[in-house]
Tab-separated table of C-alpha atoms and ligand atoms in Angstrom:
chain	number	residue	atom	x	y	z
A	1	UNK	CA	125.594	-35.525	104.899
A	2	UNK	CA	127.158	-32.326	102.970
A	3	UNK	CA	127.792	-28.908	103.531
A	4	UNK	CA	124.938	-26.980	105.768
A	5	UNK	CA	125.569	-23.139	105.500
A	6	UNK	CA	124.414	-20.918	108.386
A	7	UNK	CA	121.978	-18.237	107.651
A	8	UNK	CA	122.385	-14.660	107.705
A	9	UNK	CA	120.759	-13.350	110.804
A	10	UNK	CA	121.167	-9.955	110.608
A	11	UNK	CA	118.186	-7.860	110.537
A	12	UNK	CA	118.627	-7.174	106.610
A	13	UNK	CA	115.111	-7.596	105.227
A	14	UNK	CA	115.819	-9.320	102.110
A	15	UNK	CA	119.096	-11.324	103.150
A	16	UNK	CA	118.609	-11.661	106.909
A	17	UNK	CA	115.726	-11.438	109.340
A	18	UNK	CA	114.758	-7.931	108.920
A	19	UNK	CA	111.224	-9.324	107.914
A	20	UNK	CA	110.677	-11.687	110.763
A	21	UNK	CA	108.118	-10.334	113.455
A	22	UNK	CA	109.310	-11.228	117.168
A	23	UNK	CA	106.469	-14.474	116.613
A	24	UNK	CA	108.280	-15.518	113.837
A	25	UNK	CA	112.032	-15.448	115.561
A	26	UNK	CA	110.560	-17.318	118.416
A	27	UNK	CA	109.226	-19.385	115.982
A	28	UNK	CA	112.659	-20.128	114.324
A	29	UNK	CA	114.610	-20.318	117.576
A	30	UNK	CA	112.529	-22.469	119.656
A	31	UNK	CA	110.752	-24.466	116.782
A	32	UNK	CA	113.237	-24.672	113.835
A	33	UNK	CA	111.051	-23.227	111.731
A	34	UNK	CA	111.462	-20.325	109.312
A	35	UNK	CA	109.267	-17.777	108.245
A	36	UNK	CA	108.655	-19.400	104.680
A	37	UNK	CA	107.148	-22.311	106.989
A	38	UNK	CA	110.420	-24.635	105.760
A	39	UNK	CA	112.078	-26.363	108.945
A	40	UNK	CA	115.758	-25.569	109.241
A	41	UNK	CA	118.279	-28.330	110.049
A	42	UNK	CA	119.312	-29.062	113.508
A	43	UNK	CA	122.428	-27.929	113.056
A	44	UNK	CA	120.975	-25.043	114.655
A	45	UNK	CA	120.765	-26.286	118.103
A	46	UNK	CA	116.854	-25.094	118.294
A	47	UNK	CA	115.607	-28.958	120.406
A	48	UNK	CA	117.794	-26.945	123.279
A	49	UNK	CA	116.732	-23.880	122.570
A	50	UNK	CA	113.098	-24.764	123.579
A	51	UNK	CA	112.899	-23.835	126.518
A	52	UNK	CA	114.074	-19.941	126.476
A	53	UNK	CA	111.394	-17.855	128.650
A	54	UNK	CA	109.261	-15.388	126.675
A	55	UNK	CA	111.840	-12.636	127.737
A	56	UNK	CA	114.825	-13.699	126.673
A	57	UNK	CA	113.747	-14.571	123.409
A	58	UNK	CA	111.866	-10.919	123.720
A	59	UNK	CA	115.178	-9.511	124.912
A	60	UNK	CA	117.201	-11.061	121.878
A	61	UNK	CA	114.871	-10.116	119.399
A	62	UNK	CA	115.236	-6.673	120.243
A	63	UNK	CA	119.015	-6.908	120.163
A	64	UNK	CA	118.706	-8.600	116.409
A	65	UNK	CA	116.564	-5.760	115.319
A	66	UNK	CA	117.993	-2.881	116.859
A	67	UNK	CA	121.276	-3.936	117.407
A	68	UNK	CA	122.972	-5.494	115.080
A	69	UNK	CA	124.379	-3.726	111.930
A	70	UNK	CA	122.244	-5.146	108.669
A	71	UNK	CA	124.342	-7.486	106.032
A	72	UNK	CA	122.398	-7.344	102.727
A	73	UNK	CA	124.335	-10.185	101.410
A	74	UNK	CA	122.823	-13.671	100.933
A	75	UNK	CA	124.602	-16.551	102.509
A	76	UNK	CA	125.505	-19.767	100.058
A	77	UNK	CA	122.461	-21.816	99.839
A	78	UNK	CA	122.778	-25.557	101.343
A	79	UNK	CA	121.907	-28.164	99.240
A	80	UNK	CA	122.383	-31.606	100.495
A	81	UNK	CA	122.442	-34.952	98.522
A	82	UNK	CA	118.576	-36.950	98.829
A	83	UNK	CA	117.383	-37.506	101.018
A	84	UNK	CA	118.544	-34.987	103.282
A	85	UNK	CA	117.479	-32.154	100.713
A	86	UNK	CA	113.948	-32.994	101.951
A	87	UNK	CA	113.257	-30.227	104.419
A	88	UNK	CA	109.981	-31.614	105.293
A	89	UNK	CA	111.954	-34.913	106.526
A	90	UNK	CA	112.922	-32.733	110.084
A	91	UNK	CA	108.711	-32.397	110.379
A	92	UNK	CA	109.197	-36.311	111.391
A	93	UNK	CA	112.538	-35.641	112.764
A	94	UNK	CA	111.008	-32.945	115.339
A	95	UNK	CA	107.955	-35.559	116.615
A	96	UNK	CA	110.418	-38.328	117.262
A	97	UNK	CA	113.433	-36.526	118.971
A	98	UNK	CA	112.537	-32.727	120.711
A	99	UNK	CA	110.745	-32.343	123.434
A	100	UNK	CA	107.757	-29.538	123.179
A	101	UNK	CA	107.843	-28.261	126.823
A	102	UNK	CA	109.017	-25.782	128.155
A	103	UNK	CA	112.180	-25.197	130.866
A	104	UNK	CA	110.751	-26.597	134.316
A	105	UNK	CA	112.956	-25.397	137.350
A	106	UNK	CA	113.894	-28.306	140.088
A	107	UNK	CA	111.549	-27.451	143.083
A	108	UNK	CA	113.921	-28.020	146.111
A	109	UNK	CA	116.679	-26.350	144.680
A	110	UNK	CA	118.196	-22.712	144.921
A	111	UNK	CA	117.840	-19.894	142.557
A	112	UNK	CA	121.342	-19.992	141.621
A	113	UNK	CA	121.496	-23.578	140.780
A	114	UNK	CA	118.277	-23.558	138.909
A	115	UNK	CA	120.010	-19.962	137.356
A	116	UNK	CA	122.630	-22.159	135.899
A	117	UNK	CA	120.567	-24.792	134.471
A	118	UNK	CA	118.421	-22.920	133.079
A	119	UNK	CA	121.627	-21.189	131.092
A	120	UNK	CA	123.427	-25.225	130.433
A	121	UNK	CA	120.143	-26.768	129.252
A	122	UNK	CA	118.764	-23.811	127.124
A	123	UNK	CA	121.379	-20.487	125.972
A	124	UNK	CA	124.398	-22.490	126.324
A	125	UNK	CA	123.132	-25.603	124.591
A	126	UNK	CA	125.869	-27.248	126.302
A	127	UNK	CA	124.180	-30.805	125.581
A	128	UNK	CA	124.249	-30.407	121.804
A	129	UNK	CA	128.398	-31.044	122.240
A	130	UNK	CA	128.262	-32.796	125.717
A	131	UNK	CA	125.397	-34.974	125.679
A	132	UNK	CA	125.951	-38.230	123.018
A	133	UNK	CA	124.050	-38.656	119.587
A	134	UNK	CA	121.781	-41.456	118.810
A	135	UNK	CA	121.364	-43.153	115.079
A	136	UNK	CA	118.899	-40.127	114.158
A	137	UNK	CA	121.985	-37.670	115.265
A	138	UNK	CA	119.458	-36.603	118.122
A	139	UNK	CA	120.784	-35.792	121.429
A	140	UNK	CA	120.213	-38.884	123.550
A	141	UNK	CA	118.879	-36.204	126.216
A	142	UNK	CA	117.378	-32.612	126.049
A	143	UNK	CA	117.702	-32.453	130.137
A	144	UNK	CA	118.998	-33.758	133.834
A	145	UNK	CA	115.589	-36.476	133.792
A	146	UNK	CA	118.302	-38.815	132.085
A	147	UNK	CA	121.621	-39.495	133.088
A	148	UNK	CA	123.236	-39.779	129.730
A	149	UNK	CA	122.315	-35.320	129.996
A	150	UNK	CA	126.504	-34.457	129.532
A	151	UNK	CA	127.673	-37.368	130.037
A	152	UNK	CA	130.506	-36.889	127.139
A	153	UNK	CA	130.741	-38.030	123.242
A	154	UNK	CA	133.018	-37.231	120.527
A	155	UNK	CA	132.578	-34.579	117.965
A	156	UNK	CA	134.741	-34.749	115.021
A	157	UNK	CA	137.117	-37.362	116.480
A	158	UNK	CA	137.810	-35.265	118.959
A	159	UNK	CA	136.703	-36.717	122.923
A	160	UNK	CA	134.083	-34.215	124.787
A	161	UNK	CA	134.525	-34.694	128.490
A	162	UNK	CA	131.180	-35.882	130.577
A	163	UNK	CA	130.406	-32.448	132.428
A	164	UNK	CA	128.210	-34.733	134.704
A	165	UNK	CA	129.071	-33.553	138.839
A	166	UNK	CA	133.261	-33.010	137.515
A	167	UNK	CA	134.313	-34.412	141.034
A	168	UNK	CA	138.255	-33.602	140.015
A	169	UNK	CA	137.326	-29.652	139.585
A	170	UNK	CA	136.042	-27.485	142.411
A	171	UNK	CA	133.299	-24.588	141.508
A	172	UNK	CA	136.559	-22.201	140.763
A	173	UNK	CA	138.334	-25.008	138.612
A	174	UNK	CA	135.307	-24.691	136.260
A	175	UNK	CA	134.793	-20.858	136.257
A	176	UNK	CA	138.173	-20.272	135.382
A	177	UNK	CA	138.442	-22.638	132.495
A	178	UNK	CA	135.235	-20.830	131.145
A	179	UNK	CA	136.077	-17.523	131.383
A	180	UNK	CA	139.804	-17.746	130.575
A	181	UNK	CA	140.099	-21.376	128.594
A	182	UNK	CA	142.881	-22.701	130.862
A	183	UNK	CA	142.980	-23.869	134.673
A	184	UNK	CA	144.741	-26.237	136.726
A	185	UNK	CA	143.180	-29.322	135.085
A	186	UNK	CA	142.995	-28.067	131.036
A	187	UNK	CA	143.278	-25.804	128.530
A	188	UNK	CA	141.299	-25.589	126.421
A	189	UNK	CA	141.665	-27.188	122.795
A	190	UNK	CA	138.930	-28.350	119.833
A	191	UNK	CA	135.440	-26.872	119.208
A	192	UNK	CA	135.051	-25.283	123.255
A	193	UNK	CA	138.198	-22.917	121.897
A	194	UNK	CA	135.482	-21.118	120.148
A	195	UNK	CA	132.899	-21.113	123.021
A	196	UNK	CA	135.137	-19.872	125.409
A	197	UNK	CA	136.465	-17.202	122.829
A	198	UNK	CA	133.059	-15.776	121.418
A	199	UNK	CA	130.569	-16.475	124.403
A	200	UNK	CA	131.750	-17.697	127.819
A	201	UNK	CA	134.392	-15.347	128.439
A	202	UNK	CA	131.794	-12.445	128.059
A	203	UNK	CA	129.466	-13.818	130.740
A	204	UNK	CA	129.020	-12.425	134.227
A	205	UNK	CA	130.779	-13.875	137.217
A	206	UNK	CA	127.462	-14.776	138.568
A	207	UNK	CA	126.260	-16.537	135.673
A	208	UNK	CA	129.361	-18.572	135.446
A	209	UNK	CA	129.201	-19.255	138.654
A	210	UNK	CA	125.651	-20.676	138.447
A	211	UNK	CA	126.601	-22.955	135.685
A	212	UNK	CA	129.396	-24.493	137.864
A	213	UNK	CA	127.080	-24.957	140.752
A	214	UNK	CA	124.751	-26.361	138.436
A	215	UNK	CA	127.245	-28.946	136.951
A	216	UNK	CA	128.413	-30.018	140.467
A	217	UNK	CA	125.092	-30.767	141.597
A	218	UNK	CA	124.600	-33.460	138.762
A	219	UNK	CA	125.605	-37.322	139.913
A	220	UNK	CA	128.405	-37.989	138.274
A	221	UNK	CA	128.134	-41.850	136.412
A	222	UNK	CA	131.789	-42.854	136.283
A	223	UNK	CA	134.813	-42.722	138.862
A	224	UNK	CA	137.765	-41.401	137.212
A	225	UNK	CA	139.511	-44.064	135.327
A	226	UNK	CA	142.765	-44.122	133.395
A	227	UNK	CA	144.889	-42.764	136.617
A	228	UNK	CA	147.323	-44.157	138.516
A	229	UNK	CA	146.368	-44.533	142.440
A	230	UNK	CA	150.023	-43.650	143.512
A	231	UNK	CA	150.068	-40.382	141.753
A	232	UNK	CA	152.991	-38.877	143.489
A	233	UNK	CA	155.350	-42.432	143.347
A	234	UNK	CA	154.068	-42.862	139.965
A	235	UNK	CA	155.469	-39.304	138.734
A	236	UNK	CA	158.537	-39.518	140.529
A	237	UNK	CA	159.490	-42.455	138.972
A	238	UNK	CA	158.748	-41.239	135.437
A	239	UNK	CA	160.674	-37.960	136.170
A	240	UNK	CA	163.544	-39.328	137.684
A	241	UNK	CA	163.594	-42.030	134.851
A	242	UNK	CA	163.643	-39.201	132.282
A	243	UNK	CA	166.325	-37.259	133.987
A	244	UNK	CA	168.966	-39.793	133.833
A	245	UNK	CA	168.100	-40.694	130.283
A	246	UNK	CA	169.469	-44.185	130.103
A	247	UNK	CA	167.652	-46.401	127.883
A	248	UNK	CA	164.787	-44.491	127.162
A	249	UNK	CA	162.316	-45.740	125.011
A	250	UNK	CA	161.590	-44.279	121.390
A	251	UNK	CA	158.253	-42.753	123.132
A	252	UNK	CA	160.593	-41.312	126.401
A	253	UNK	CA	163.405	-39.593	123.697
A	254	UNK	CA	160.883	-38.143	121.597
A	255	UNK	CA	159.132	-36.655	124.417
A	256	UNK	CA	162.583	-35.180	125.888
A	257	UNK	CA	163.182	-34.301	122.518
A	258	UNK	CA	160.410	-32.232	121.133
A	259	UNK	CA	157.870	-31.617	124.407
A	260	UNK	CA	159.948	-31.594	127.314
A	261	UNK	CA	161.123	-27.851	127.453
A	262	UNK	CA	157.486	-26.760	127.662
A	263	UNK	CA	155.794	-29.779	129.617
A	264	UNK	CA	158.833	-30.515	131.797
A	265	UNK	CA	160.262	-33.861	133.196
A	266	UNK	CA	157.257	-34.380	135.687
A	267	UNK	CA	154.635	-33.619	133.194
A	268	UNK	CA	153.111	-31.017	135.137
A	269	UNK	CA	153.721	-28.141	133.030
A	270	UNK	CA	153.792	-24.699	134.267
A	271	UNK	CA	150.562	-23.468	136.226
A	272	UNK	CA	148.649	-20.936	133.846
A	273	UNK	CA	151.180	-21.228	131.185
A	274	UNK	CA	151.540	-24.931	129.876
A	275	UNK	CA	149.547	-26.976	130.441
A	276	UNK	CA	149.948	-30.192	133.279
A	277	UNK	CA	150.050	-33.546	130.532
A	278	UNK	CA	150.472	-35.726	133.650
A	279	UNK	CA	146.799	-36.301	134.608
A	280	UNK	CA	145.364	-33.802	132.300
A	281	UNK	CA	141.747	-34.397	130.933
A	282	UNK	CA	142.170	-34.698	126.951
A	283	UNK	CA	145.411	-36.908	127.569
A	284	UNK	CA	143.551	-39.070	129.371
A	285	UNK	CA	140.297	-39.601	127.444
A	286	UNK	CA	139.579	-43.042	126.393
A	287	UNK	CA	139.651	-42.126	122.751
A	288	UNK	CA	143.100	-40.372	122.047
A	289	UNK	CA	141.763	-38.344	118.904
A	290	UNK	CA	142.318	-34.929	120.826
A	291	UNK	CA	145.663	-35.929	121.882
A	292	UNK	CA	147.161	-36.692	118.329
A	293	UNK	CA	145.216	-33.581	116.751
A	294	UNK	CA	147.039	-31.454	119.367
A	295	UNK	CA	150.444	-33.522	118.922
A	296	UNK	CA	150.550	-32.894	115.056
A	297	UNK	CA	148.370	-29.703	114.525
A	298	UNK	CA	149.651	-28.019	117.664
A	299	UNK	CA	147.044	-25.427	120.104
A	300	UNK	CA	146.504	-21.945	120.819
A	301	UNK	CA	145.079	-20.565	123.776
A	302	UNK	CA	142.351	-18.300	123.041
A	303	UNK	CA	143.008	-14.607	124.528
A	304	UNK	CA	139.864	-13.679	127.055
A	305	UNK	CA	139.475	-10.118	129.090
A	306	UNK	CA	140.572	-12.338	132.120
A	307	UNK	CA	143.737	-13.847	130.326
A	308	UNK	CA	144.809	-12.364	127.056
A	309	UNK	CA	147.849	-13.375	126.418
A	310	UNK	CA	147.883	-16.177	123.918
A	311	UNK	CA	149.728	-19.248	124.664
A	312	UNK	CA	151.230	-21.288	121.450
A	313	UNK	CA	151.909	-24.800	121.025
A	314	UNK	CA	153.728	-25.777	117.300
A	315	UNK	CA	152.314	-28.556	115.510
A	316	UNK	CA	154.829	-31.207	114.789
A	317	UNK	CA	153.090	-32.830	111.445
A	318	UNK	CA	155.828	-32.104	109.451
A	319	UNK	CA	158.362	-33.440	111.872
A	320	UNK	CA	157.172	-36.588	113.165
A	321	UNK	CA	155.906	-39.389	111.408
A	322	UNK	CA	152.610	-41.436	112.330
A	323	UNK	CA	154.886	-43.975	113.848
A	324	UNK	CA	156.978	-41.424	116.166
A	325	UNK	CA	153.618	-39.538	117.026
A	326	UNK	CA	151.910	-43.037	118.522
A	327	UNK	CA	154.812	-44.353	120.663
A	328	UNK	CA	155.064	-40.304	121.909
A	329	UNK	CA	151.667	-40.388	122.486
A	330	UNK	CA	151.596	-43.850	124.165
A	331	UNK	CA	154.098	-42.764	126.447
A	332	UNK	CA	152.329	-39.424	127.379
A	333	UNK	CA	149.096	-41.051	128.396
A	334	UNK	CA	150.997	-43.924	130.281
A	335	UNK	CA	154.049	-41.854	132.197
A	336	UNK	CA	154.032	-40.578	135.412
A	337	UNK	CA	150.582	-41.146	136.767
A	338	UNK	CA	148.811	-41.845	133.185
A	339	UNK	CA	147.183	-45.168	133.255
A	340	UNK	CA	146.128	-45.092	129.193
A	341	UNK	CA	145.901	-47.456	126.429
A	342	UNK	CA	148.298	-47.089	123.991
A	343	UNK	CA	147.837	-45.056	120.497
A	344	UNK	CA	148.800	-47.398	117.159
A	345	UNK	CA	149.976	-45.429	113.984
A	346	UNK	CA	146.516	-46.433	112.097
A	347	UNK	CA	145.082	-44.132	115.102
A	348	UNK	CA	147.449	-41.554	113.864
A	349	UNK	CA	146.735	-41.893	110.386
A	350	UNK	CA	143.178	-41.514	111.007
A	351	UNK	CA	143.389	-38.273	111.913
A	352	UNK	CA	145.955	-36.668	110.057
A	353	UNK	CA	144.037	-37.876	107.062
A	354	UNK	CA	141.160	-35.714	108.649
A	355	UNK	CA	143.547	-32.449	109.098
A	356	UNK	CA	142.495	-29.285	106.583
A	357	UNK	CA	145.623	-28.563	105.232
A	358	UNK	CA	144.215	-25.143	104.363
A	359	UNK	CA	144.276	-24.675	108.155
B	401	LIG	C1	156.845	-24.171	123.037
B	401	LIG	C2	156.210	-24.837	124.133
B	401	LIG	C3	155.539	-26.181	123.862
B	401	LIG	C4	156.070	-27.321	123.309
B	401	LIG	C5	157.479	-27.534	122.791
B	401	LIG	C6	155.031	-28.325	123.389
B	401	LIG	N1	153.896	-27.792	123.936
B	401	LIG	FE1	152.170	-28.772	124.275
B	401	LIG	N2	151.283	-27.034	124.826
B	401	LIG	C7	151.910	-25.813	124.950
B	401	LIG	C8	150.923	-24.789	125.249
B	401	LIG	C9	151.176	-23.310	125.455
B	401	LIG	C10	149.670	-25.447	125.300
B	401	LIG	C11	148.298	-24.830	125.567
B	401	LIG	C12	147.672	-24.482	124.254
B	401	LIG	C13	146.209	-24.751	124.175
B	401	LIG	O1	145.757	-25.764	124.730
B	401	LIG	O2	145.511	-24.010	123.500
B	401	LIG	C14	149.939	-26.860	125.048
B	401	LIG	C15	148.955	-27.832	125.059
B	401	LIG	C16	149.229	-29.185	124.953
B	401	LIG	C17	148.226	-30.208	125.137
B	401	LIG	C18	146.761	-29.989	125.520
B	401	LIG	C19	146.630	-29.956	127.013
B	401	LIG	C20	145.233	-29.563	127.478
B	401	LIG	O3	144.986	-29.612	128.672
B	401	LIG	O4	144.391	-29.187	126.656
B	401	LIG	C21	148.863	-31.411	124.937
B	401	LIG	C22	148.242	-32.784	125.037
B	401	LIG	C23	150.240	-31.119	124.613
B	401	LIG	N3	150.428	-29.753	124.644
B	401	LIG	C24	151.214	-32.069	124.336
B	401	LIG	C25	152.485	-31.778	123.860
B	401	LIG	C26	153.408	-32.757	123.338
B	401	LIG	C27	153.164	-34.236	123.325
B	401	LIG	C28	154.512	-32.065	122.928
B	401	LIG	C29	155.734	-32.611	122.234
B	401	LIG	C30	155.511	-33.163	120.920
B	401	LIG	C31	154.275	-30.655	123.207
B	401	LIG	N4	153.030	-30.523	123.763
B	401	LIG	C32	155.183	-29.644	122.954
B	401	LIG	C33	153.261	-25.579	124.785
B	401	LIG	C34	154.164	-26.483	124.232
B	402	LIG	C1	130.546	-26.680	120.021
B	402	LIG	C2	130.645	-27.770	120.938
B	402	LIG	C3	130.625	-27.434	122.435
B	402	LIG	C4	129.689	-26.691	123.127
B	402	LIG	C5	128.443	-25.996	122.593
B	402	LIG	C6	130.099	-26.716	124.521
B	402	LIG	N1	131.261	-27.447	124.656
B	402	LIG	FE1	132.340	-27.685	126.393
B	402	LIG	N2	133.729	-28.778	125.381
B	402	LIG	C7	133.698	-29.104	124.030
B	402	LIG	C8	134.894	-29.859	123.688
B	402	LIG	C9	135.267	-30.420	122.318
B	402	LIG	C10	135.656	-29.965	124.885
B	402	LIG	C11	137.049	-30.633	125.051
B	402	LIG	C12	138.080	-29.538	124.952
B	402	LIG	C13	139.515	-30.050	124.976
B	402	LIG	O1	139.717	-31.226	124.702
B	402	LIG	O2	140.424	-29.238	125.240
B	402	LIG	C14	134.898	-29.272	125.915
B	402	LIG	C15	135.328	-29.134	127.249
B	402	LIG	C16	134.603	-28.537	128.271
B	402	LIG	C17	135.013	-28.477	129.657
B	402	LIG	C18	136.306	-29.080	130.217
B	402	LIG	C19	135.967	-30.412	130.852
B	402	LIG	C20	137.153	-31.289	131.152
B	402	LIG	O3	136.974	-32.251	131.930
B	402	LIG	O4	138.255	-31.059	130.612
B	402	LIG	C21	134.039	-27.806	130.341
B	402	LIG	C22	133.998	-27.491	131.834
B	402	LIG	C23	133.000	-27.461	129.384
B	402	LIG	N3	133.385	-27.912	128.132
B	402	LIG	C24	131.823	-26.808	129.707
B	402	LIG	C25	130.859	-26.449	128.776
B	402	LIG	C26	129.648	-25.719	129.124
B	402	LIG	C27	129.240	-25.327	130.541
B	402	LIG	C28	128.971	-25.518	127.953
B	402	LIG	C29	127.667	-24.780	127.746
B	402	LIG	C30	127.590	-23.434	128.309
B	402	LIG	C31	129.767	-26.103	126.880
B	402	LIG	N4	130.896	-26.661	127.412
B	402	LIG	C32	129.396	-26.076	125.539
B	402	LIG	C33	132.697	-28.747	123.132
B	402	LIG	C34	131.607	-27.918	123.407
């Protein structure tokens, strides 16, 4: 569609918010609608952010105003091609795809669980990555009534795991990788660097805590696929084949080559440090996008109050070619106990056409 620029919401009252009375902010937040009366794009995640209670949206208001430093410099304007220049388009958008009601609690359930969805479905907007868009880029679900609520999708070729009931990862697998981006399972990679970085890793233990609860409680839709039943024969025999390094394939040698000093023989990595390749989640995915991204642009661990050192990865672009990176990837997600289809080059080429360079 173009370029959409994000406003300045500082409380500056001719570049930011400064003008907007706490009626108008809730009006903006919940409502996508700005104080001129124009609707804003959904971009800004406001069909999730319907539900906030009166006093958190009183409570944030207050911080906007009072505590955050005024910017009195105008942000670019957007201006997208017809017909998405026609703000009054969204009025339509809004009656077919957001929901106007506001958060309802599960009965039966605790105060912690209904704690943490309350934070998933509304502040954390979780859904707008997790849950998958429908031909109006809608979410296909604003809450838990429908099961495809988190069930996964793919934002900017890059696979977003289903958060539905995450029967590998126990309450602690999923507070860790929030608060410090890495666990047993992951690190984290993609557009949740950023979430971890600027919002998870600043919320309370007992918040986190909720939203893990909350997750687990979900039914989740689909066993987990693309592993080998035999994990432990499975690895050994990859390892053992790598060690004696006869006849390896072009996939096997690139891997010993370029991966295996970090990832080691048995793909398991080093807990904490590097991360396991040998069942882990973005290997795995059905669509390899993350995988190749990582391969050629390389990662970074983000540094969090609970884990601050920064963990590198290089990016091997410049040193592979789109043919080496898809046997090295095919290997990777079908070694040890990987079970995944393979990656062609056109895969490859696909996304390091998409790459920024200036990045
Ligand atoms: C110098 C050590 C090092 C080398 C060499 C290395 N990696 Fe990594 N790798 C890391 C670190 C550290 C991370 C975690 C960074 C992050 O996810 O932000 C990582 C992350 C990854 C991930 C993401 C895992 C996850 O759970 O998110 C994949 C996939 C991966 N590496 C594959 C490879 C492949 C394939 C190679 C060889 C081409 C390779 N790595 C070479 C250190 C290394
Ligand atoms: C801006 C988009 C975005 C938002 C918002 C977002 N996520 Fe994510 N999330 C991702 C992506 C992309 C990944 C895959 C990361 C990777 O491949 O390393 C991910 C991965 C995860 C994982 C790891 C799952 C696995 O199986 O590996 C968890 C847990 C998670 N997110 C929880 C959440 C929660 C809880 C929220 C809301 C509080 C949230 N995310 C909001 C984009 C997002």
């Amino acid at each position: 569609m173009g370029v959409i620029y994000s406003t300045n919401i500082s409380p500056d009252p001719k570049a930011g918010i400064g003008m907007y009375s706490e009626k108008d902010f809730a009006e903006a937040v919940r409502k996508g609608i700005r104080r001129d009366g124009k609707h804003l794009y959904p971009a800004m995640p406001y069909p999730d952010y319907r539900g906030i209670t009166d006093d958190d949206i009183h409570t944030l208001y207050v911080y906007f105003m009072k505590g955050v430093k005024p910017v009195p410099e105008k942000a670019p304007e957007t201006s997208l091609s017809f017909p998405f220049n026609q703000r009054w388009g969204m009025w339509f958008w809004n009656i077919a795809f957001t929901d106007d009601k506001p958060f309802a609690p599960q009965n039966q359930a605790s105060t912690v669980l209904n704690r943490g969805k309350y934070l998933v479905e509304t502040l954390g907007h979780c859904g707008s990555c997790h849950t998958p868009r429908g031909i109006g880029m809608q979410e296909k679900a604003l809450n838990d009534s429908d099961s495809k609520y988190l069930s996964g999708g793919e934002l900017n070729n890059w696979p977003v795991p289903p958060l539905r009931g995450m029967p590998a990862w126990s309450v602690k697998d999923i507070t860790e990788y929030l608060s410090t981006g890495r666990n047993d399972f992951a690190s984290v990679g993609g557009e949740m660097t950023g979430v971890v970085e600027h919002s998870m890793q600043h919320m309370s233990d007992e918040d986190l805590n909720a939203i893990a609860i909350y997750l687990k409680s979900l039914p989740a839709d689909t066993p987990e696929s693309n592993r080998r039943p035999d994990a432990v024969a499975a690895t050994r025999q990859t390892s053992d084949f790598l060690t004696k390094g006869h006849n390896l394939s072009e996939g096997q040698m690139l891997y010993m080559n370029n991966c295996e000093a970090c990832h080691w023989t048995d793909g398991n990595g080093a807990k904490g440090i590097f991360p396991r390749l040998n069942g882990g989640d973005i290997v795995l995915a059905d669509n390899p996008g993350g995988l190749i991204n990582i391969i050629l642009k390389g990662a970074e661990t983000p540094s969090t109050i609970n884990a601050p050192s920064v963990m590198g990865m290089p990016g091997f672009a410049s040193r592979l070619n789109n043919e080496q990176v898809a046997a090295l990837a095919s290997f990777v997600r079908s070694g040890w106990a990987n079970n995944a289809s393979a990656v062609s080059d056109k895969d490859v080429a696909k996304v390091r056409e998409s790459l920024d360079p200036a990045k």
